PDB file of C-alpha atoms in Angstrom:
ATOM      1  CA  UNK C  30     -39.095  83.377 -22.771  1.00 96.00           C
ATOM      2  CA  UNK C  31     -40.966  80.881 -20.588  1.00 98.00           C
ATOM      3  CA  UNK C  32     -39.182  79.550 -17.501  1.00 98.00           C
ATOM      4  CA  UNK C  33     -39.959  76.600 -15.247  1.00 98.00           C
ATOM      5  CA  UNK C  34     -38.274  77.110 -11.865  1.00 98.00           C
ATOM      6  CA  UNK C  35     -38.182  74.947  -8.753  1.00 98.00           C
ATOM      7  CA  UNK C  36     -36.751  75.157  -5.258  1.00 97.00           C
ATOM      8  CA  UNK C  37     -36.169  72.121  -3.034  1.00 96.00           C
ATOM      9  CA  UNK C  38     -33.417  73.546  -0.834  1.00 95.00           C
ATOM     10  CA  UNK C  39     -35.481  73.323   2.376  1.00 93.00           C
ATOM     11  CA  UNK C  40     -38.612  71.561   3.624  1.00 92.00           C
ATOM     12  CA  UNK C  41     -40.579  73.665   1.130  1.00 94.00           C
ATOM     13  CA  UNK C  42     -41.218  72.313  -2.357  1.00 94.00           C
ATOM     14  CA  UNK C  43     -42.143  75.010  -4.828  1.00 96.00           C
ATOM     15  CA  UNK C  44     -42.502  75.270  -8.602  1.00 97.00           C
ATOM     16  CA  UNK C  45     -43.373  78.213 -10.825  1.00 98.00           C
ATOM     17  CA  UNK C  46     -43.755  79.133 -14.478  1.00 98.00           C
ATOM     18  CA  UNK C  47     -42.874  82.652 -15.596  1.00 98.00           C
ATOM     19  CA  UNK C  48     -43.237  84.085 -19.097  1.00 97.00           C
ATOM     20  CA  UNK C  49     -41.312  87.304 -19.524  1.00 94.00           C
ATOM     21  CA  UNK C  50     -42.214  89.480 -16.547  1.00 92.00           C
ATOM     22  CA  UNK C  51     -45.506  87.642 -15.967  1.00 97.00           C
ATOM     23  CA  UNK C  52     -45.833  84.945 -13.320  1.00 97.00           C
ATOM     24  CA  UNK C  53     -48.244  82.433 -14.858  1.00 98.00           C
ATOM     25  CA  UNK C  54     -48.483  80.108 -11.881  1.00 98.00           C
ATOM     26  CA  UNK C  55     -46.784  78.984  -8.690  1.00 98.00           C
ATOM     27  CA  UNK C  56     -47.328  76.115  -6.282  1.00 96.00           C
ATOM     28  CA  UNK C  57     -45.835  75.945  -2.772  1.00 94.00           C
ATOM     29  CA  UNK C  58     -46.041  72.989  -0.383  1.00 92.00           C
ATOM     30  CA  UNK C  59     -44.663  72.930   3.139  1.00 88.00           C
ATOM     31  CA  UNK C  60     -46.465  69.902   4.509  1.00 83.00           C
ATOM     32  CA  UNK C  61     -43.647  67.656   5.670  1.00 73.00           C
ATOM     33  CA  UNK C  62     -43.646  65.179   2.797  1.00 72.00           C
ATOM     34  CA  UNK C  63     -40.341  64.392   1.143  1.00 83.00           C
ATOM     35  CA  UNK C  64     -39.390  66.068  -2.120  1.00 90.00           C
ATOM     36  CA  UNK C  65     -39.282  62.705  -3.852  1.00 87.00           C
ATOM     37  CA  UNK C  66     -42.989  62.361  -3.005  1.00 88.00           C
ATOM     38  CA  UNK C  67     -44.241  65.811  -3.875  1.00 90.00           C
ATOM     39  CA  UNK C  68     -42.022  67.520  -6.459  1.00 93.00           C
ATOM     40  CA  UNK C  69     -43.120  65.859  -9.714  1.00 94.00           C
ATOM     41  CA  UNK C  70     -46.839  65.785  -8.755  1.00 93.00           C
ATOM     42  CA  UNK C  71     -46.440  69.501  -7.982  1.00 94.00           C
ATOM     43  CA  UNK C  72     -44.920  70.221 -11.397  1.00 96.00           C
ATOM     44  CA  UNK C  73     -47.512  68.078 -13.169  1.00 96.00           C
ATOM     45  CA  UNK C  74     -50.375  69.882 -11.434  1.00 96.00           C
ATOM     46  CA  UNK C  75     -48.824  73.225 -12.343  1.00 97.00           C
ATOM     47  CA  UNK C  76     -48.641  72.253 -16.025  1.00 97.00           C
ATOM     48  CA  UNK C  77     -52.178  70.907 -15.859  1.00 97.00           C
ATOM     49  CA  UNK C  78     -53.523  74.093 -14.323  1.00 97.00           C
ATOM     50  CA  UNK C  79     -51.784  76.203 -16.978  1.00 98.00           C
ATOM     51  CA  UNK C  80     -52.788  73.851 -19.812  1.00 98.00           C
ATOM     52  CA  UNK C  81     -49.118  73.588 -20.784  1.00 96.00           C
ATOM     53  CA  UNK C  82     -46.574  70.868 -21.427  1.00 94.00           C
ATOM     54  CA  UNK C  83     -42.818  70.617 -21.158  1.00 96.00           C
ATOM     55  CA  UNK C  84     -42.368  71.495 -24.825  1.00 95.00           C
ATOM     56  CA  UNK C  85     -43.497  75.066 -24.123  1.00 97.00           C
ATOM     57  CA  UNK C  86     -40.693  75.701 -21.618  1.00 98.00           C
ATOM     58  CA  UNK C  87     -37.686  77.591 -23.004  1.00 98.00           C
ATOM     59  CA  UNK C  88     -35.511  77.537 -19.901  1.00 98.00           C
ATOM     60  CA  UNK C  89     -35.313  75.398 -16.768  1.00 98.00           C
ATOM     61  CA  UNK C  90     -34.055  76.817 -13.457  1.00 98.00           C
ATOM     62  CA  UNK C  91     -33.361  75.383 -10.027  1.00 98.00           C
ATOM     63  CA  UNK C  92     -32.173  76.623  -6.695  1.00 98.00           C
ATOM     64  CA  UNK C  93     -28.789  74.908  -6.336  1.00 98.00           C
ATOM     65  CA  UNK C  94     -27.887  75.688  -2.735  1.00 97.00           C
ATOM     66  CA  UNK C  95     -26.867  76.021  -0.063  1.00 97.00           C
ATOM     67  CA  UNK C  96     -29.536  73.973   1.636  1.00 94.00           C
ATOM     68  CA  UNK C  97     -30.637  70.416   2.292  1.00 92.00           C
ATOM     69  CA  UNK C  98     -28.166  68.051   0.636  1.00 92.00           C
ATOM     70  CA  UNK C  99     -30.865  65.517  -0.276  1.00 93.00           C
ATOM     71  CA  UNK C 100     -33.412  68.139  -1.291  1.00 94.00           C
ATOM     72  CA  UNK C 101     -30.956  69.901  -3.586  1.00 96.00           C
ATOM     73  CA  UNK C 102     -29.967  66.667  -5.297  1.00 96.00           C
ATOM     74  CA  UNK C 103     -33.598  65.761  -5.973  1.00 96.00           C
ATOM     75  CA  UNK C 104     -34.436  69.175  -7.388  1.00 96.00           C
ATOM     76  CA  UNK C 105     -31.320  69.440  -9.540  1.00 97.00           C
ATOM     77  CA  UNK C 106     -31.637  65.923 -10.979  1.00 97.00           C
ATOM     78  CA  UNK C 107     -35.293  66.621 -11.803  1.00 97.00           C
ATOM     79  CA  UNK C 108     -34.572  69.889 -13.620  1.00 98.00           C
ATOM     80  CA  UNK C 109     -31.573  68.425 -15.465  1.00 98.00           C
ATOM     81  CA  UNK C 110     -33.643  65.470 -16.674  1.00 97.00           C
ATOM     82  CA  UNK C 111     -36.475  67.706 -17.875  1.00 98.00           C
ATOM     83  CA  UNK C 112     -34.086  70.101 -19.626  1.00 98.00           C
ATOM     84  CA  UNK C 113     -32.246  67.217 -21.282  1.00 98.00           C
ATOM     85  CA  UNK C 114     -35.454  65.631 -22.572  1.00 96.00           C
ATOM     86  CA  UNK C 115     -36.632  69.002 -23.911  1.00 97.00           C
ATOM     87  CA  UNK C 116     -33.229  69.925 -25.345  1.00 97.00           C
ATOM     88  CA  UNK C 117     -33.263  73.271 -23.532  1.00 98.00           C
ATOM     89  CA  UNK C 118     -30.733  75.196 -21.375  1.00 98.00           C
ATOM     90  CA  UNK C 119     -30.733  75.619 -17.605  1.00 98.00           C
ATOM     91  CA  UNK C 120     -29.863  78.330 -15.095  1.00 98.00           C
ATOM     92  CA  UNK C 121     -28.353  77.588 -11.667  1.00 98.00           C
ATOM     93  CA  UNK C 122     -29.678  79.986  -9.021  1.00 98.00           C
ATOM     94  CA  UNK C 123     -28.016  80.280  -5.591  1.00 98.00           C
ATOM     95  CA  UNK C 124     -30.677  79.775  -2.924  1.00 98.00           C
ATOM     96  CA  UNK C 125     -29.682  82.893  -0.997  1.00 98.00           C
ATOM     97  CA  UNK C 126     -29.992  85.074  -4.119  1.00 98.00           C
ATOM     98  CA  UNK C 127     -33.544  83.862  -4.654  1.00 98.00           C
ATOM     99  CA  UNK C 128     -34.475  84.302  -0.984  1.00 98.00           C
ATOM    100  CA  UNK C 129     -33.267  87.905  -1.086  1.00 97.00           C
ATOM    101  CA  UNK C 130     -35.811  88.664  -3.824  1.00 97.00           C
ATOM    102  CA  UNK C 131     -38.553  88.230  -1.207  1.00 96.00           C
ATOM    103  CA  UNK C 132     -37.449  91.548   0.298  1.00 95.00           C
ATOM    104  CA  UNK C 133     -36.235  93.379  -2.817  1.00 92.00           C
ATOM    105  CA  UNK C 134     -38.289  96.502  -1.981  1.00 90.00           C
ATOM    106  CA  UNK C 135     -36.747  96.896   1.486  1.00 93.00           C
ATOM    107  CA  UNK C 136     -34.615 100.035   1.781  1.00 92.00           C
ATOM    108  CA  UNK C 137     -31.851  98.675   4.012  1.00 95.00           C
ATOM    109  CA  UNK C 138     -29.753  95.525   3.989  1.00 97.00           C
ATOM    110  CA  UNK C 139     -31.383  92.240   3.010  1.00 98.00           C
ATOM    111  CA  UNK C 140     -30.185  89.249   4.998  1.00 98.00           C
ATOM    112  CA  UNK C 141     -31.439  85.771   4.031  1.00 98.00           C
ATOM    113  CA  UNK C 142     -30.598  83.156   6.649  1.00 98.00           C
ATOM    114  CA  UNK C 143     -30.876  79.390   6.375  1.00 97.00           C
ATOM    115  CA  UNK C 144     -30.355  77.041   9.291  1.00 95.00           C
ATOM    116  CA  UNK C 145     -26.911  75.403   9.212  1.00 94.00           C
ATOM    117  CA  UNK C 146     -27.282  73.952  12.749  1.00 91.00           C
ATOM    118  CA  UNK C 147     -25.137  74.528  15.831  1.00 91.00           C
ATOM    119  CA  UNK C 148     -26.134  78.230  15.933  1.00 93.00           C
ATOM    120  CA  UNK C 149     -24.804  78.717  12.426  1.00 96.00           C
ATOM    121  CA  UNK C 150     -26.538  80.010   9.315  1.00 97.00           C
ATOM    122  CA  UNK C 151     -25.952  80.146   5.600  1.00 97.00           C
ATOM    123  CA  UNK C 152     -26.162  83.779   4.650  1.00 97.00           C
ATOM    124  CA  UNK C 153     -25.008  86.764   2.591  1.00 98.00           C
ATOM    125  CA  UNK C 154     -25.839  90.468   2.668  1.00 98.00           C
ATOM    126  CA  UNK C 155     -27.610  92.243  -0.188  1.00 98.00           C
ATOM    127  CA  UNK C 156     -28.558  95.756  -1.170  1.00 96.00           C
ATOM    128  CA  UNK C 157     -32.028  96.271  -2.681  1.00 93.00           C
ATOM    129  CA  UNK C 158     -32.580  96.665  -6.389  1.00 88.00           C
ATOM    130  CA  UNK C 159     -35.682  96.946  -8.550  1.00 81.00           C
ATOM    131  CA  UNK C 160     -35.729  93.300  -9.621  1.00 82.00           C
ATOM    132  CA  UNK C 161     -32.864  91.344  -8.082  1.00 94.00           C
ATOM    133  CA  UNK C 162     -30.966  92.494  -4.956  1.00 96.00           C
ATOM    134  CA  UNK C 163     -27.217  92.947  -5.338  1.00 96.00           C
ATOM    135  CA  UNK C 164     -25.010  90.752  -3.162  1.00 97.00           C
ATOM    136  CA  UNK C 165     -22.306  92.702  -1.288  1.00 97.00           C
ATOM    137  CA  UNK C 166     -20.614  89.864   0.639  1.00 97.00           C
ATOM    138  CA  UNK C 167     -19.437  86.352  -0.020  1.00 96.00           C
ATOM    139  CA  UNK C 168     -21.801  83.446   0.581  1.00 97.00           C
ATOM    140  CA  UNK C 169     -21.072  82.434   4.161  1.00 96.00           C
ATOM    141  CA  UNK C 170     -21.644  79.709   6.679  1.00 95.00           C
ATOM    142  CA  UNK C 171     -21.116  81.558   9.972  1.00 96.00           C
ATOM    143  CA  UNK C 172     -22.405  81.742  13.527  1.00 96.00           C
ATOM    144  CA  UNK C 173     -25.280  84.053  14.403  1.00 97.00           C
ATOM    145  CA  UNK C 174     -22.844  85.990  16.614  1.00 97.00           C
ATOM    146  CA  UNK C 175     -20.572  86.634  13.646  1.00 97.00           C
ATOM    147  CA  UNK C 176     -23.497  87.683  11.467  1.00 98.00           C
ATOM    148  CA  UNK C 177     -24.753  90.089  14.120  1.00 97.00           C
ATOM    149  CA  UNK C 178     -21.319  91.668  14.385  1.00 97.00           C
ATOM    150  CA  UNK C 179     -21.163  92.056  10.608  1.00 97.00           C
ATOM    151  CA  UNK C 180     -24.497  93.899  10.549  1.00 97.00           C
ATOM    152  CA  UNK C 181     -23.469  96.097  13.468  1.00 97.00           C
ATOM    153  CA  UNK C 182     -20.346  97.061  11.543  1.00 96.00           C
ATOM    154  CA  UNK C 183     -22.494  97.985   8.527  1.00 95.00           C
ATOM    155  CA  UNK C 184     -24.622 100.126  10.890  1.00 96.00           C
ATOM    156  CA  UNK C 185     -27.683  99.718   8.673  1.00 96.00           C
ATOM    157  CA  UNK C 186     -31.113  98.274   9.298  1.00 97.00           C
ATOM    158  CA  UNK C 187     -31.369  94.716   7.997  1.00 98.00           C
ATOM    159  CA  UNK C 188     -34.409  92.616   7.167  1.00 98.00           C
ATOM    160  CA  UNK C 189     -34.195  88.868   7.811  1.00 98.00           C
ATOM    161  CA  UNK C 190     -35.818  86.255   5.579  1.00 98.00           C
ATOM    162  CA  UNK C 191     -35.377  82.489   5.408  1.00 96.00           C
ATOM    163  CA  UNK C 192     -36.132  79.343   7.380  1.00 93.00           C
ATOM    164  CA  UNK C 193     -33.772  80.287  10.245  1.00 96.00           C
ATOM    165  CA  UNK C 194     -35.793  83.390  11.145  1.00 97.00           C
ATOM    166  CA  UNK C 195     -38.043  81.420  13.475  1.00 94.00           C
ATOM    167  CA  UNK C 196     -35.015  80.012  15.291  1.00 96.00           C
ATOM    168  CA  UNK C 197     -33.132  83.262  15.845  1.00 97.00           C
ATOM    169  CA  UNK C 198     -35.717  86.046  15.679  1.00 97.00           C
ATOM    170  CA  UNK C 199     -35.532  86.841  19.394  1.00 97.00           C
ATOM    171  CA  UNK C 200     -31.727  86.703  19.360  1.00 97.00           C
ATOM    172  CA  UNK C 201     -31.377  89.188  16.492  1.00 98.00           C
ATOM    173  CA  UNK C 202     -33.992  91.531  17.951  1.00 97.00           C
ATOM    174  CA  UNK C 203     -32.098  91.597  21.255  1.00 97.00           C
ATOM    175  CA  UNK C 204     -28.622  91.878  19.741  1.00 97.00           C
ATOM    176  CA  UNK C 205     -29.398  94.349  16.952  1.00 98.00           C
ATOM    177  CA  UNK C 206     -32.277  96.386  18.368  1.00 97.00           C
ATOM    178  CA  UNK C 207     -33.534  98.938  15.843  1.00 96.00           C
ATOM    179  CA  UNK C 208     -31.222  97.539  13.170  1.00 97.00           C
ATOM    180  CA  UNK C 209     -33.325  94.358  13.059  1.00 98.00           C
ATOM    181  CA  UNK C 210     -36.471  93.933  10.945  1.00 97.00           C
ATOM    182  CA  UNK C 211     -38.169  90.560  10.594  1.00 97.00           C
ATOM    183  CA  UNK C 212     -39.988  89.784   7.355  1.00 96.00           C
ATOM    184  CA  UNK C 213     -43.608  88.621   7.700  1.00 94.00           C
ATOM    185  CA  UNK C 214     -44.086  84.855   7.550  1.00 91.00           C
ATOM    186  CA  UNK C 215     -45.525  85.058   4.025  1.00 90.00           C
ATOM    187  CA  UNK C 216     -42.196  86.412   2.747  1.00 91.00           C
ATOM    188  CA  UNK C 217     -39.748  84.272   4.689  1.00 92.00           C
ATOM    189  CA  UNK C 218     -39.665  80.981   2.831  1.00 92.00           C
ATOM    190  CA  UNK C 219     -38.346  79.860  -0.532  1.00 96.00           C
ATOM    191  CA  UNK C 220     -40.441  80.692  -3.594  1.00 97.00           C
ATOM    192  CA  UNK C 221     -39.923  79.307  -7.077  1.00 98.00           C
ATOM    193  CA  UNK C 222     -41.149  82.630  -8.477  1.00 98.00           C
ATOM    194  CA  UNK C 223     -38.078  84.272  -6.937  1.00 97.00           C
ATOM    195  CA  UNK C 224     -35.852  81.599  -8.490  1.00 98.00           C
ATOM    196  CA  UNK C 225     -37.493  82.360 -11.844  1.00 98.00           C
ATOM    197  CA  UNK C 226     -36.902  86.099 -11.373  1.00 97.00           C
ATOM    198  CA  UNK C 227     -33.168  85.604 -10.794  1.00 98.00           C
ATOM    199  CA  UNK C 228     -32.995  83.120 -13.668  1.00 98.00           C
ATOM    200  CA  UNK C 229     -34.663  85.606 -16.017  1.00 97.00           C
ATOM    201  CA  UNK C 230     -32.073  88.269 -15.161  1.00 96.00           C
ATOM    202  CA  UNK C 231     -29.219  85.803 -15.683  1.00 96.00           C
ATOM    203  CA  UNK C 232     -30.692  84.650 -18.983  1.00 96.00           C
ATOM    204  CA  UNK C 233     -30.927  88.262 -20.155  1.00 95.00           C
ATOM    205  CA  UNK C 234     -27.211  88.539 -19.382  1.00 95.00           C
ATOM    206  CA  UNK C 235     -26.497  85.470 -21.516  1.00 95.00           C
ATOM    207  CA  UNK C 236     -25.618  83.204 -18.584  1.00 95.00           C
ATOM    208  CA  UNK C 237     -27.240  80.059 -19.979  1.00 97.00           C
ATOM    209  CA  UNK C 238     -25.886  76.643 -19.004  1.00 97.00           C
ATOM    210  CA  UNK C 239     -26.003  73.108 -20.307  1.00 97.00           C
ATOM    211  CA  UNK C 240     -27.913  70.692 -18.103  1.00 96.00           C
ATOM    212  CA  UNK C 241     -24.632  68.781 -17.716  1.00 96.00           C
ATOM    213  CA  UNK C 242     -23.048  71.797 -16.005  1.00 95.00           C
ATOM    214  CA  UNK C 243     -25.652  72.217 -13.236  1.00 97.00           C
ATOM    215  CA  UNK C 244     -24.467  70.953  -9.864  1.00 96.00           C
ATOM    216  CA  UNK C 245     -25.247  71.567  -6.185  1.00 96.00           C
ATOM    217  CA  UNK C 246     -23.618  74.457  -4.344  1.00 95.00           C
ATOM    218  CA  UNK C 247     -23.275  73.094  -0.824  1.00 93.00           C
ATOM    219  CA  UNK C 248     -21.091  75.935   0.550  1.00 88.00           C
ATOM    220  CA  UNK C 249     -19.594  73.515   3.041  1.00 73.00           C
ATOM    221  CA  UNK C 250     -19.193  69.765   3.406  1.00 55.00           C
ATOM    222  CA  UNK C 251     -21.881  67.628   4.972  1.00 48.00           C
ATOM    223  CA  UNK C 252     -21.676  66.595   8.621  1.00 49.00           C
ATOM    224  CA  UNK C 253     -20.923  63.026   7.538  1.00 47.00           C
ATOM    225  CA  UNK C 254     -18.025  64.181   5.332  1.00 45.00           C
ATOM    226  CA  UNK C 255     -16.586  66.362   8.079  1.00 43.00           C
ATOM    227  CA  UNK C 256     -16.852  63.520  10.595  1.00 50.00           C
ATOM    228  CA  UNK C 257     -15.178  61.120   8.171  1.00 44.00           C
ATOM    229  CA  UNK C 258     -12.289  63.525   7.600  1.00 46.00           C
ATOM    230  CA  UNK C 259     -11.928  64.100  11.352  1.00 48.00           C
ATOM    231  CA  UNK C 260     -11.684  60.372  12.067  1.00 52.00           C
ATOM    232  CA  UNK C 261      -9.159  59.880   9.278  1.00 55.00           C
ATOM    233  CA  UNK C 262      -7.053  62.734  10.615  1.00 51.00           C
ATOM    234  CA  UNK C 263      -7.066  61.176  14.075  1.00 54.00           C
ATOM    235  CA  UNK C 264      -5.700  57.944  12.601  1.00 57.00           C
ATOM    236  CA  UNK C 265      -2.720  59.684  11.084  1.00 61.00           C
ATOM    237  CA  UNK C 266       0.579  59.121  13.010  1.00 58.00           C
TER     238      UNK C 266
END
């Protein structure tokens, strides 16, 4: 089975092609351009470098969130359109599940964290596994204080990956002490190869989807939606 996977959940745009257990190619860009500018050129260059075309892809996968609302929409629409034109199935991969793969060989807890602003992060806790770490909590949008308390209660060393590491590295080191390990920068950010790895496991379990079923997993409403609801509530008698 040959998989095309992408991740546009953060400022990083990344695409990868995996065939079976072999990663054939992966491109990663973190240069500040918008996903609408760089995603399709990235995919096209990947196909060109591999001397492949869309007809050779058996399965299309995308990171579906949480993450950037705009980025997720661009990535999901792109994958759905490609899968529809090729007449092939898709796999929706939660962003946190894919991020956890970056640290799958770590012996303690794996804690991906994505910036949710206002000292909050999107996160979940995982235990390591050979291929895909096993999630042991719900997906959460919580404060860094709450996450620290959760790890202290687990009383296990945790490794942090994700785009929020740079924001809260010092905080977690101070709060958690020896229970805190920070992943090297090369393993912190989103990788399409990790999305492909999770997608391969889900495909092997028969969890294929129609492109019409793929949708973003925002975890919580956008700031604009929350503000709109707040103002409407204030207008109520």
